[in-house]
Each structure stands twice: as structure tokens, then as C-alpha cells.
């Protein structure tokens, strides 16, 4: 097992581990902008109604995973995520859940992606018991986004939308983005700095956090009240972690820094010790 070190402060969460390998590289065209919002590697979480979307940036490369129920909320969040003249993305992955159709349509129009992919298995239907689809995109030599999508037959009369998990790895730091708490089974088994859940009730999110054991949990404030989430987390997580809620129309920027992530100052740590300390395990 690789060595894991953690340094917890109000501003940073640091986790070390193995470097994740990409499947193919995305090469974007020209242009370096002297704007921190674009050039620095980061994960920006967008409130899009009852779901969250995620924008991954590193240098000029931009990848968006779009989901949500409210086009106005998504539009307001998107307006804050990038400067007006450079809101085109290189790669767009979009939810195929019917409840997200309006937001994904808006994302396709507004972001004008070079490449777009539905979050569904390309060669299977929803009748199959299990169908998995995996893809990885390298935004740079240091940043890789890996997606796993699973179509699972639920036994219900109506077919259920696929569930998915995205692992965003920058060197040894990883952020996992889940479509729902039950998608935790699809997530990377490597140490995780932050867990972002697109939609889910507080108790279900806490269960997924117990499986993944991140240093921070980011939830949709529309479907997961912050106080309720912290109460459920204290029941299943042994060590203090950070929580952050993102409201519709708002964004939260998780910045990759040396050895970990920088969280917004609105993040709240639960069950924290008085003095942050570094721990190591092997």
C-alpha cells in the first residue's frame, strides 16, 4: 500500500498516492491566457438545480461534466466559472437522465464543445443486467479525468439512467465526482482528497463517504442540508473531514496545490482536532 500523508487546515486538504495513468491524450489548440481562473489546475463545482456539474481546467484545457435540473441556475454558475470570451470547452460529458435534459441541452449550446459524449454505454441498451463503459482524458501531463459508467438493471418497469463516477487526478491528488451515492462502487480505490456528489440525500452521501473515505465532501445544498449531512457523517466517519455545500447558481472552486487541494473558506470541518497534524500510513 502506498504511503499516505495528510495535512489538514482550514484551507487545504492534502493526500498522497499513486499517479493515475491516462488512456489517451487530448491536445488543445493554441493560446495561453494570463488568467488564474483558466491556467491553474482546478475543479470548479457548479450548482445546477438539484444536481451539481463539474468543470475541470488545467492550462488551456477544459472539460465539463454536465448534469442538473435548472437551466437558469446552470447558466448563472457557468457565467462565474470562466471569463466570457473563453467559455468553450474541449470535452463535454453530459448526463442522459431525462431530468437533466434541459441543462445538458443548454450545456451543449453554451459551451460549444470540440468533443461531446453522453454518460451512457455506447454499445448497449438499458435492458442489459450490467454494462460498463470507461474512458480517460488527459488534460495535461499532470491532470487526467477518468470516467466509469454503469448501466444496471433495476427490476423496475421503467429503465433507470446509468450511474457514473469520474476520478479527476492531478499528480497524486484525486477528486471523485459521483452521479449519486450508490455510484461509490465505481470510484477509484486510490486515496481520495475530495468527494463530490451530484445528487443525493445526506444519509446516502454519508454512506458513500464511509466507503471512499475522502478528506472533504462536497454536496448539492439543494438536496443535502449541510447540518444534516454533518450529523450523518459523524456517525460513519472516524476522523474529521471537511464539508461544503454548493447552492443552485453558485460555484465552488477546488484548487490543486502542492500536495493537495485548496478549499473555499466556506468549507466546514467536523470533529476537528484543535491542532492540525500530519499522519502517515503504509
PDB file of C-alpha atoms in Angstrom:
ATOM      1  CA  UNK A   1       0.000   0.000   0.000  1.00  0.00           C
ATOM      2  CA  UNK A   2       1.469   3.409  -0.904  1.00  0.00           C
ATOM      3  CA  UNK A   3       2.371   5.838   1.822  1.00  0.00           C
ATOM      4  CA  UNK A   4      -0.375   8.324   2.595  1.00  0.00           C
ATOM      5  CA  UNK A   5       0.264  11.668   4.195  1.00  0.00           C
ATOM      6  CA  UNK A   6      -2.385  14.144   5.238  1.00  0.00           C
ATOM      7  CA  UNK A   7      -2.146  17.763   6.286  1.00  0.00           C
ATOM      8  CA  UNK A   8      -5.453  19.301   7.330  1.00  0.00           C
ATOM      9  CA  UNK A   9      -6.003  23.027   7.676  1.00  0.00           C
ATOM     10  CA  UNK A  10      -8.999  25.267   7.049  1.00  0.00           C
ATOM     11  CA  UNK A  11      -7.706  25.986   3.562  1.00  0.00           C
ATOM     12  CA  UNK A  12      -6.144  22.755   2.344  1.00  0.00           C
ATOM     13  CA  UNK A  13      -6.646  19.022   2.193  1.00  0.00           C
ATOM     14  CA  UNK A  14      -3.574  17.011   1.173  1.00  0.00           C
ATOM     15  CA  UNK A  15      -3.466  13.340   0.226  1.00  0.00           C
ATOM     16  CA  UNK A  16      -0.602  11.476  -1.447  1.00  0.00           C
ATOM     17  CA  UNK A  17      -0.807   8.307  -3.542  1.00  0.00           C
ATOM     18  CA  UNK A  18      -0.035   6.749  -6.905  1.00  0.00           C
ATOM     19  CA  UNK A  19      -0.198   8.637 -10.185  1.00  0.00           C
ATOM     20  CA  UNK A  20      -3.207   7.684 -12.342  1.00  0.00           C
ATOM     21  CA  UNK A  21      -2.430   6.801 -15.961  1.00  0.00           C
ATOM     22  CA  UNK A  22      -4.438   8.170 -18.869  1.00  0.00           C
ATOM     23  CA  UNK A  23      -5.789   6.207 -21.818  1.00  0.00           C
ATOM     24  CA  UNK A  24      -5.435   8.897 -24.435  1.00  0.00           C
ATOM     25  CA  UNK A  25      -4.230  12.467 -24.564  1.00  0.00           C
ATOM     26  CA  UNK A  26      -6.290  15.465 -25.538  1.00  0.00           C
ATOM     27  CA  UNK A  27      -4.270  18.095 -27.382  1.00  0.00           C
ATOM     28  CA  UNK A  28      -5.876  21.501 -27.471  1.00  0.00           C
ATOM     29  CA  UNK A  29      -5.032  24.305 -29.858  1.00  0.00           C
ATOM     30  CA  UNK A  30      -3.053  27.344 -29.078  1.00  0.00           C
ATOM     31  CA  UNK A  31      -3.430  30.036 -26.694  1.00  0.00           C
ATOM     32  CA  UNK A  32      -2.261  30.528 -23.157  1.00  0.00           C
ATOM     33  CA  UNK A  33      -4.231  33.042 -21.139  1.00  0.00           C
ATOM     34  CA  UNK A  34      -2.787  35.002 -18.250  1.00  0.00           C
ATOM     35  CA  UNK A  35      -5.859  34.367 -16.141  1.00  0.00           C
ATOM     36  CA  UNK A  36      -5.699  32.320 -12.983  1.00  0.00           C
ATOM     37  CA  UNK A  37      -9.242  31.032 -13.412  1.00  0.00           C
ATOM     38  CA  UNK A  38      -8.148  29.249 -16.593  1.00  0.00           C
ATOM     39  CA  UNK A  39      -4.476  28.429 -16.251  1.00  0.00           C
ATOM     40  CA  UNK A  40      -4.303  26.949 -12.758  1.00  0.00           C
ATOM     41  CA  UNK A  41      -5.404  23.306 -12.395  1.00  0.00           C
ATOM     42  CA  UNK A  42      -8.718  23.173 -10.564  1.00  0.00           C
ATOM     43  CA  UNK A  43     -12.103  21.525 -10.209  1.00  0.00           C
ATOM     44  CA  UNK A  44     -14.992  24.002 -10.220  1.00  0.00           C
ATOM     45  CA  UNK A  45     -18.308  22.673  -8.884  1.00  0.00           C
ATOM     46  CA  UNK A  46     -21.425  24.309 -10.378  1.00  0.00           C
ATOM     47  CA  UNK A  47     -24.851  24.351  -8.725  1.00  0.00           C
ATOM     48  CA  UNK A  48     -27.381  23.431 -11.432  1.00  0.00           C
ATOM     49  CA  UNK A  49     -30.639  22.957  -9.576  1.00  0.00           C
ATOM     50  CA  UNK A  50     -30.984  19.662  -7.727  1.00  0.00           C
ATOM     51  CA  UNK A  51     -27.701  18.378  -9.182  1.00  0.00           C
ATOM     52  CA  UNK A  52     -24.105  19.511  -9.482  1.00  0.00           C
ATOM     53  CA  UNK A  53     -21.963  19.839 -12.586  1.00  0.00           C
ATOM     54  CA  UNK A  54     -18.154  19.905 -12.592  1.00  0.00           C
ATOM     55  CA  UNK A  55     -15.657  21.839 -14.716  1.00  0.00           C
ATOM     56  CA  UNK A  56     -12.034  20.641 -14.798  1.00  0.00           C
ATOM     57  CA  UNK A  57      -9.369  23.075 -16.019  1.00  0.00           C
ATOM     58  CA  UNK A  58      -5.609  22.851 -16.484  1.00  0.00           C
ATOM     59  CA  UNK A  59      -3.847  25.419 -18.629  1.00  0.00           C
ATOM     60  CA  UNK A  60      -5.916  25.980 -21.787  1.00  0.00           C
ATOM     61  CA  UNK A  61      -7.679  22.599 -21.496  1.00  0.00           C
ATOM     62  CA  UNK A  62     -11.261  22.484 -20.194  1.00  0.00           C
ATOM     63  CA  UNK A  63     -13.559  19.513 -19.558  1.00  0.00           C
ATOM     64  CA  UNK A  64     -17.160  19.761 -18.330  1.00  0.00           C
ATOM     65  CA  UNK A  65     -19.365  17.050 -16.815  1.00  0.00           C
ATOM     66  CA  UNK A  66     -22.893  18.468 -17.079  1.00  0.00           C
ATOM     67  CA  UNK A  67     -25.964  17.487 -15.072  1.00  0.00           C
ATOM     68  CA  UNK A  68     -28.779  19.405 -13.417  1.00  0.00           C
ATOM     69  CA  UNK A  69     -32.441  20.336 -13.437  1.00  0.00           C
ATOM     70  CA  UNK A  70     -32.361  24.142 -13.601  1.00  0.00           C
ATOM     71  CA  UNK A  71     -31.097  25.900 -16.732  1.00  0.00           C
ATOM     72  CA  UNK A  72     -31.070  29.337 -15.074  1.00  0.00           C
ATOM     73  CA  UNK A  73     -29.005  28.053 -12.156  1.00  0.00           C
ATOM     74  CA  UNK A  74     -26.592  26.327 -14.512  1.00  0.00           C
ATOM     75  CA  UNK A  75     -26.302  29.477 -16.628  1.00  0.00           C
ATOM     76  CA  UNK A  76     -25.583  31.662 -13.605  1.00  0.00           C
ATOM     77  CA  UNK A  77     -22.949  29.238 -12.323  1.00  0.00           C
ATOM     78  CA  UNK A  78     -21.373  28.850 -15.756  1.00  0.00           C
ATOM     79  CA  UNK A  79     -21.094  32.643 -16.071  1.00  0.00           C
ATOM     80  CA  UNK A  80     -18.939  32.644 -12.921  1.00  0.00           C
ATOM     81  CA  UNK A  81     -16.817  29.654 -13.855  1.00  0.00           C
ATOM     82  CA  UNK A  82     -14.886  31.104 -16.817  1.00  0.00           C
ATOM     83  CA  UNK A  83     -14.193  34.515 -18.372  1.00  0.00           C
ATOM     84  CA  UNK A  84     -16.754  35.479 -21.052  1.00  0.00           C
ATOM     85  CA  UNK A  85     -14.502  35.127 -24.097  1.00  0.00           C
ATOM     86  CA  UNK A  86     -13.217  31.646 -23.357  1.00  0.00           C
ATOM     87  CA  UNK A  87     -16.228  29.613 -22.303  1.00  0.00           C
ATOM     88  CA  UNK A  88     -15.813  26.974 -24.979  1.00  0.00           C
ATOM     89  CA  UNK A  89     -14.837  23.574 -23.592  1.00  0.00           C
ATOM     90  CA  UNK A  90     -12.702  20.920 -25.221  1.00  0.00           C
ATOM     91  CA  UNK A  91     -14.656  17.932 -23.925  1.00  0.00           C
ATOM     92  CA  UNK A  92     -18.225  17.702 -22.628  1.00  0.00           C
ATOM     93  CA  UNK A  93     -19.643  14.647 -20.894  1.00  0.00           C
ATOM     94  CA  UNK A  94     -23.380  15.023 -20.312  1.00  0.00           C
ATOM     95  CA  UNK A  95     -25.974  13.173 -18.264  1.00  0.00           C
ATOM     96  CA  UNK A  96     -28.547  11.078 -20.104  1.00  0.00           C
ATOM     97  CA  UNK A  97     -31.042  11.272 -17.227  1.00  0.00           C
ATOM     98  CA  UNK A  98     -34.304  12.680 -18.598  1.00  0.00           C
ATOM     99  CA  UNK A  99     -34.483  15.018 -15.586  1.00  0.00           C
ATOM    100  CA  UNK A 100     -31.242  16.657 -16.774  1.00  0.00           C
ATOM    101  CA  UNK A 101     -32.244  17.063 -20.432  1.00  0.00           C
ATOM    102  CA  UNK A 102     -32.769  20.845 -20.349  1.00  0.00           C
ATOM    103  CA  UNK A 103     -29.438  21.542 -18.647  1.00  0.00           C
ATOM    104  CA  UNK A 104     -27.469  19.204 -20.898  1.00  0.00           C
ATOM    105  CA  UNK A 105     -29.039  20.830 -23.970  1.00  0.00           C
ATOM    106  CA  UNK A 106     -28.026  24.248 -22.656  1.00  0.00           C
ATOM    107  CA  UNK A 107     -24.515  22.991 -21.924  1.00  0.00           C
ATOM    108  CA  UNK A 108     -24.175  21.731 -25.496  1.00  0.00           C
ATOM    109  CA  UNK A 109     -25.275  25.121 -26.846  1.00  0.00           C
ATOM    110  CA  UNK A 110     -23.369  27.378 -24.474  1.00  0.00           C
ATOM    111  CA  UNK A 111     -20.048  25.552 -24.217  1.00  0.00           C
ATOM    112  CA  UNK A 112     -19.694  24.596 -27.912  1.00  0.00           C
ATOM    113  CA  UNK A 113     -17.553  21.554 -27.113  1.00  0.00           C
ATOM    114  CA  UNK A 114     -14.954  20.197 -29.515  1.00  0.00           C
ATOM    115  CA  UNK A 115     -15.937  16.709 -28.411  1.00  0.00           C
ATOM    116  CA  UNK A 116     -19.080  15.571 -26.587  1.00  0.00           C
ATOM    117  CA  UNK A 117     -20.009  12.210 -25.114  1.00  0.00           C
ATOM    118  CA  UNK A 118     -23.196  11.016 -23.370  1.00  0.00           C
ATOM    119  CA  UNK A 119     -22.723   9.390 -19.980  1.00  0.00           C
ATOM    120  CA  UNK A 120     -24.069   6.067 -21.209  1.00  0.00           C
ATOM    121  CA  UNK A 121     -22.563   2.916 -22.687  1.00  0.00           C
ATOM    122  CA  UNK A 122     -22.250   3.492 -26.456  1.00  0.00           C
ATOM    123  CA  UNK A 123     -22.858  -0.132 -27.486  1.00  0.00           C
ATOM    124  CA  UNK A 124     -25.526  -1.361 -25.107  1.00  0.00           C
ATOM    125  CA  UNK A 125     -29.094  -0.683 -24.064  1.00  0.00           C
ATOM    126  CA  UNK A 126     -30.537  -0.343 -20.590  1.00  0.00           C
ATOM    127  CA  UNK A 127     -32.055  -3.827 -20.708  1.00  0.00           C
ATOM    128  CA  UNK A 128     -28.725  -5.498 -20.008  1.00  0.00           C
ATOM    129  CA  UNK A 129     -28.016  -6.515 -16.431  1.00  0.00           C
ATOM    130  CA  UNK A 130     -24.627  -4.802 -16.324  1.00  0.00           C
ATOM    131  CA  UNK A 131     -22.795  -2.810 -18.954  1.00  0.00           C
ATOM    132  CA  UNK A 132     -19.713  -0.740 -18.151  1.00  0.00           C
ATOM    133  CA  UNK A 133     -18.025   1.928 -20.187  1.00  0.00           C
ATOM    134  CA  UNK A 134     -14.724   3.565 -19.325  1.00  0.00           C
ATOM    135  CA  UNK A 135     -12.899   6.494 -20.850  1.00  0.00           C
ATOM    136  CA  UNK A 136      -9.979   8.643 -19.772  1.00  0.00           C
ATOM    137  CA  UNK A 137      -8.935  12.086 -20.974  1.00  0.00           C
ATOM    138  CA  UNK A 138      -5.545  13.671 -20.281  1.00  0.00           C
ATOM    139  CA  UNK A 139      -5.866  17.444 -19.995  1.00  0.00           C
ATOM    140  CA  UNK A 140      -2.125  17.751 -19.401  1.00  0.00           C
ATOM    141  CA  UNK A 141       0.818  15.619 -18.360  1.00  0.00           C
ATOM    142  CA  UNK A 142      -0.335  16.029 -14.757  1.00  0.00           C
ATOM    143  CA  UNK A 143      -4.141  16.050 -14.965  1.00  0.00           C
ATOM    144  CA  UNK A 144      -6.270  13.082 -16.051  1.00  0.00           C
ATOM    145  CA  UNK A 145     -10.051  12.635 -15.898  1.00  0.00           C
ATOM    146  CA  UNK A 146     -11.217   9.012 -15.861  1.00  0.00           C
ATOM    147  CA  UNK A 147     -14.898   8.086 -16.152  1.00  0.00           C
ATOM    148  CA  UNK A 148     -16.700   4.831 -15.435  1.00  0.00           C
ATOM    149  CA  UNK A 149     -20.360   4.486 -16.439  1.00  0.00           C
ATOM    150  CA  UNK A 150     -22.537   1.552 -15.445  1.00  0.00           C
ATOM    151  CA  UNK A 151     -25.961   0.581 -16.758  1.00  0.00           C
ATOM    152  CA  UNK A 152     -27.586  -1.561 -14.087  1.00  0.00           C
ATOM    153  CA  UNK A 153     -30.973  -3.225 -14.490  1.00  0.00           C
ATOM    154  CA  UNK A 154     -33.090  -2.236 -11.500  1.00  0.00           C
ATOM    155  CA  UNK A 155     -36.014  -4.612 -11.967  1.00  0.00           C
ATOM    156  CA  UNK A 156     -38.357  -1.625 -12.206  1.00  0.00           C
ATOM    157  CA  UNK A 157     -40.861  -1.162 -15.018  1.00  0.00           C
ATOM    158  CA  UNK A 158     -39.124   1.996 -16.195  1.00  0.00           C
ATOM    159  CA  UNK A 159     -35.446   1.856 -17.205  1.00  0.00           C
ATOM    160  CA  UNK A 160     -33.122   3.720 -14.853  1.00  0.00           C
ATOM    161  CA  UNK A 161     -30.465   6.173 -16.086  1.00  0.00           C
ATOM    162  CA  UNK A 162     -26.862   4.983 -15.884  1.00  0.00           C
ATOM    163  CA  UNK A 163     -24.809   5.859 -12.836  1.00  0.00           C
ATOM    164  CA  UNK A 164     -21.278   7.133 -13.218  1.00  0.00           C
ATOM    165  CA  UNK A 165     -18.125   8.075 -11.368  1.00  0.00           C
ATOM    166  CA  UNK A 166     -15.376  10.437 -12.512  1.00  0.00           C
ATOM    167  CA  UNK A 167     -11.915  10.443 -10.971  1.00  0.00           C
ATOM    168  CA  UNK A 168     -10.019  13.688 -11.518  1.00  0.00           C
ATOM    169  CA  UNK A 169      -6.355  13.076 -10.793  1.00  0.00           C
ATOM    170  CA  UNK A 170      -3.723  15.803 -10.662  1.00  0.00           C
ATOM    171  CA  UNK A 171      -0.385  14.180  -9.864  1.00  0.00           C
ATOM    172  CA  UNK A 172      -1.073  12.355  -6.581  1.00  0.00           C
ATOM    173  CA  UNK A 173      -4.247  14.271  -5.640  1.00  0.00           C
ATOM    174  CA  UNK A 174      -7.664  12.922  -6.629  1.00  0.00           C
ATOM    175  CA  UNK A 175     -11.213  14.265  -6.654  1.00  0.00           C
ATOM    176  CA  UNK A 176     -14.100  11.841  -7.237  1.00  0.00           C
ATOM    177  CA  UNK A 177     -17.388  13.062  -8.749  1.00  0.00           C
ATOM    178  CA  UNK A 178     -20.397  10.729  -8.411  1.00  0.00           C
ATOM    179  CA  UNK A 179     -23.758  10.895 -10.148  1.00  0.00           C
ATOM    180  CA  UNK A 180     -25.323   9.550  -6.952  1.00  0.00           C
ATOM    181  CA  UNK A 181     -24.124   7.975  -3.701  1.00  0.00           C
ATOM    182  CA  UNK A 182     -24.596   4.393  -4.954  1.00  0.00           C
ATOM    183  CA  UNK A 183     -22.009   5.071  -7.677  1.00  0.00           C
ATOM    184  CA  UNK A 184     -19.295   4.893  -4.984  1.00  0.00           C
ATOM    185  CA  UNK A 185     -18.701   1.299  -6.069  1.00  0.00           C
ATOM    186  CA  UNK A 186     -17.385   2.630  -9.401  1.00  0.00           C
ATOM    187  CA  UNK A 187     -14.896   5.068  -7.874  1.00  0.00           C
ATOM    188  CA  UNK A 188     -11.135   4.808  -7.757  1.00  0.00           C
ATOM    189  CA  UNK A 189      -9.735   2.707  -4.923  1.00  0.00           C
ATOM    190  CA  UNK A 190      -6.787   5.077  -4.500  1.00  0.00           C
ATOM    191  CA  UNK A 191      -6.697   7.684  -1.677  1.00  0.00           C
ATOM    192  CA  UNK A 192      -9.203  10.475  -2.386  1.00  0.00           C
ATOM    193  CA  UNK A 193      -8.881  14.114  -1.349  1.00  0.00           C
ATOM    194  CA  UNK A 194     -12.459  15.205  -2.088  1.00  0.00           C
ATOM    195  CA  UNK A 195     -15.763  13.515  -2.883  1.00  0.00           C
ATOM    196  CA  UNK A 196     -18.331  15.487  -4.914  1.00  0.00           C
ATOM    197  CA  UNK A 197     -21.840  14.010  -5.162  1.00  0.00           C
ATOM    198  CA  UNK A 198     -24.098  15.394  -7.883  1.00  0.00           C
ATOM    199  CA  UNK A 199     -27.393  14.425  -6.217  1.00  0.00           C
ATOM    200  CA  UNK A 200     -28.248  12.530  -3.047  1.00  0.00           C
ATOM    201  CA  UNK A 201     -29.775  12.593   0.414  1.00  0.00           C
ATOM    202  CA  UNK A 202     -27.468  13.337   3.367  1.00  0.00           C
ATOM    203  CA  UNK A 203     -27.631   9.821   4.833  1.00  0.00           C
ATOM    204  CA  UNK A 204     -26.806   8.224   1.476  1.00  0.00           C
ATOM    205  CA  UNK A 205     -23.916  10.630   0.878  1.00  0.00           C
ATOM    206  CA  UNK A 206     -22.525   9.760   4.308  1.00  0.00           C
ATOM    207  CA  UNK A 207     -22.600   6.056   3.397  1.00  0.00           C
ATOM    208  CA  UNK A 208     -20.663   6.734   0.192  1.00  0.00           C
ATOM    209  CA  UNK A 209     -18.140   8.790   2.177  1.00  0.00           C
ATOM    210  CA  UNK A 210     -17.665   5.841   4.537  1.00  0.00           C
ATOM    211  CA  UNK A 211     -16.757   3.709   1.504  1.00  0.00           C
ATOM    212  CA  UNK A 212     -14.475   6.206  -0.247  1.00  0.00           C
ATOM    213  CA  UNK A 213     -13.081   7.908   2.902  1.00  0.00           C
ATOM    214  CA  UNK A 214     -12.246  11.313   1.402  1.00  0.00           C
ATOM    215  CA  UNK A 215     -10.759  14.285   3.262  1.00  0.00           C
ATOM    216  CA  UNK A 216     -13.614  16.537   2.081  1.00  0.00           C
ATOM    217  CA  UNK A 217     -17.221  16.057   0.935  1.00  0.00           C
ATOM    218  CA  UNK A 218     -18.932  18.480  -1.469  1.00  0.00           C
ATOM    219  CA  UNK A 219     -22.696  18.124  -1.791  1.00  0.00           C
ATOM    220  CA  UNK A 220     -25.612  19.789  -3.515  1.00  0.00           C
ATOM    221  CA  UNK A 221     -27.095  22.177  -0.969  1.00  0.00           C
ATOM    222  CA  UNK A 222     -30.477  21.832  -2.705  1.00  0.00           C
ATOM    223  CA  UNK A 223     -30.810  18.127  -1.856  1.00  0.00           C
ATOM    224  CA  UNK A 224     -28.443  17.766   1.108  1.00  0.00           C
ATOM    225  CA  UNK A 225     -28.793  20.186   4.001  1.00  0.00           C
ATOM    226  CA  UNK A 226     -25.350  20.937   5.420  1.00  0.00           C
ATOM    227  CA  UNK A 227     -26.279  20.377   9.059  1.00  0.00           C
ATOM    228  CA  UNK A 228     -27.998  17.069   8.300  1.00  0.00           C
ATOM    229  CA  UNK A 229     -25.027  15.939   6.229  1.00  0.00           C
ATOM    230  CA  UNK A 230     -22.565  16.684   9.032  1.00  0.00           C
ATOM    231  CA  UNK A 231     -24.755  14.840  11.527  1.00  0.00           C
ATOM    232  CA  UNK A 232     -24.805  11.731   9.338  1.00  0.00           C
ATOM    233  CA  UNK A 233     -21.072  11.939   8.630  1.00  0.00           C
ATOM    234  CA  UNK A 234     -20.204  11.969  12.322  1.00  0.00           C
ATOM    235  CA  UNK A 235     -21.889   8.552  12.626  1.00  0.00           C
ATOM    236  CA  UNK A 236     -19.813   6.809   9.960  1.00  0.00           C
ATOM    237  CA  UNK A 237     -16.514   8.667   9.565  1.00  0.00           C
ATOM    238  CA  UNK A 238     -13.863   8.234  12.226  1.00  0.00           C
ATOM    239  CA  UNK A 239     -11.654  11.244  11.546  1.00  0.00           C
ATOM    240  CA  UNK A 240     -12.533  14.891  10.980  1.00  0.00           C
ATOM    241  CA  UNK A 241     -13.329  15.822   7.385  1.00  0.00           C
ATOM    242  CA  UNK A 242     -14.430  18.980   5.611  1.00  0.00           C
ATOM    243  CA  UNK A 243     -17.896  19.620   4.198  1.00  0.00           C
ATOM    244  CA  UNK A 244     -19.009  22.118   1.593  1.00  0.00           C
ATOM    245  CA  UNK A 245     -22.467  22.787   0.129  1.00  0.00           C
ATOM    246  CA  UNK A 246     -22.983  24.332  -3.313  1.00  0.00           C
ATOM    247  CA  UNK A 247     -26.279  26.156  -3.918  1.00  0.00           C
ATOM    248  CA  UNK A 248     -28.027  26.477  -7.301  1.00  0.00           C
ATOM    249  CA  UNK A 249     -26.444  29.213  -9.421  1.00  0.00           C
ATOM    250  CA  UNK A 250     -23.255  29.249  -7.355  1.00  0.00           C
ATOM    251  CA  UNK A 251     -19.807  27.711  -7.773  1.00  0.00           C
ATOM    252  CA  UNK A 252     -17.139  26.290  -5.500  1.00  0.00           C
ATOM    253  CA  UNK A 253     -13.553  26.150  -6.732  1.00  0.00           C
ATOM    254  CA  UNK A 254     -11.256  23.360  -5.529  1.00  0.00           C
ATOM    255  CA  UNK A 255      -7.702  24.328  -6.482  1.00  0.00           C
ATOM    256  CA  UNK A 256      -4.937  21.784  -6.895  1.00  0.00           C
ATOM    257  CA  UNK A 257      -1.897  22.898  -4.902  1.00  0.00           C
ATOM    258  CA  UNK A 258       1.360  21.202  -3.965  1.00  0.00           C
ATOM    259  CA  UNK A 259       0.377  18.021  -2.144  1.00  0.00           C
ATOM    260  CA  UNK A 260      -3.385  18.500  -2.099  1.00  0.00           C
ATOM    261  CA  UNK A 261      -6.392  20.789  -2.585  1.00  0.00           C
ATOM    262  CA  UNK A 262      -7.239  24.316  -1.508  1.00  0.00           C
ATOM    263  CA  UNK A 263     -10.882  24.545  -0.438  1.00  0.00           C
ATOM    264  CA  UNK A 264     -13.065  27.673  -0.285  1.00  0.00           C
ATOM    265  CA  UNK A 265     -13.128  29.379   3.101  1.00  0.00           C
ATOM    266  CA  UNK A 266     -16.809  28.421   3.430  1.00  0.00           C
ATOM    267  CA  UNK A 267     -15.823  24.779   3.982  1.00  0.00           C
ATOM    268  CA  UNK A 268     -16.578  23.484   7.473  1.00  0.00           C
ATOM    269  CA  UNK A 269     -14.546  20.863   9.285  1.00  0.00           C
ATOM    270  CA  UNK A 270     -16.381  18.481  11.585  1.00  0.00           C
ATOM    271  CA  UNK A 271     -14.932  16.720  14.604  1.00  0.00           C
ATOM    272  CA  UNK A 272     -11.650  18.544  14.031  1.00  0.00           C
ATOM    273  CA  UNK A 273      -8.762  18.413  16.492  1.00  0.00           C
ATOM    274  CA  UNK A 274      -7.554  21.685  17.945  1.00  0.00           C
ATOM    275  CA  UNK A 275      -4.193  21.442  16.189  1.00  0.00           C
ATOM    276  CA  UNK A 276      -3.922  20.149  12.593  1.00  0.00           C
ATOM    277  CA  UNK A 277      -1.333  17.379  12.306  1.00  0.00           C
ATOM    278  CA  UNK A 278       0.319  15.240   9.655  1.00  0.00           C
ATOM    279  CA  UNK A 279      -0.265  11.492   9.656  1.00  0.00           C
ATOM    280  CA  UNK A 280       1.415   8.766   7.611  1.00  0.00           C
ATOM    281  CA  UNK A 281       0.420   5.205   6.911  1.00  0.00           C
ATOM    282  CA  UNK A 282       1.942   2.467   4.846  1.00  0.00           C
TER     283      UNK A 282
END
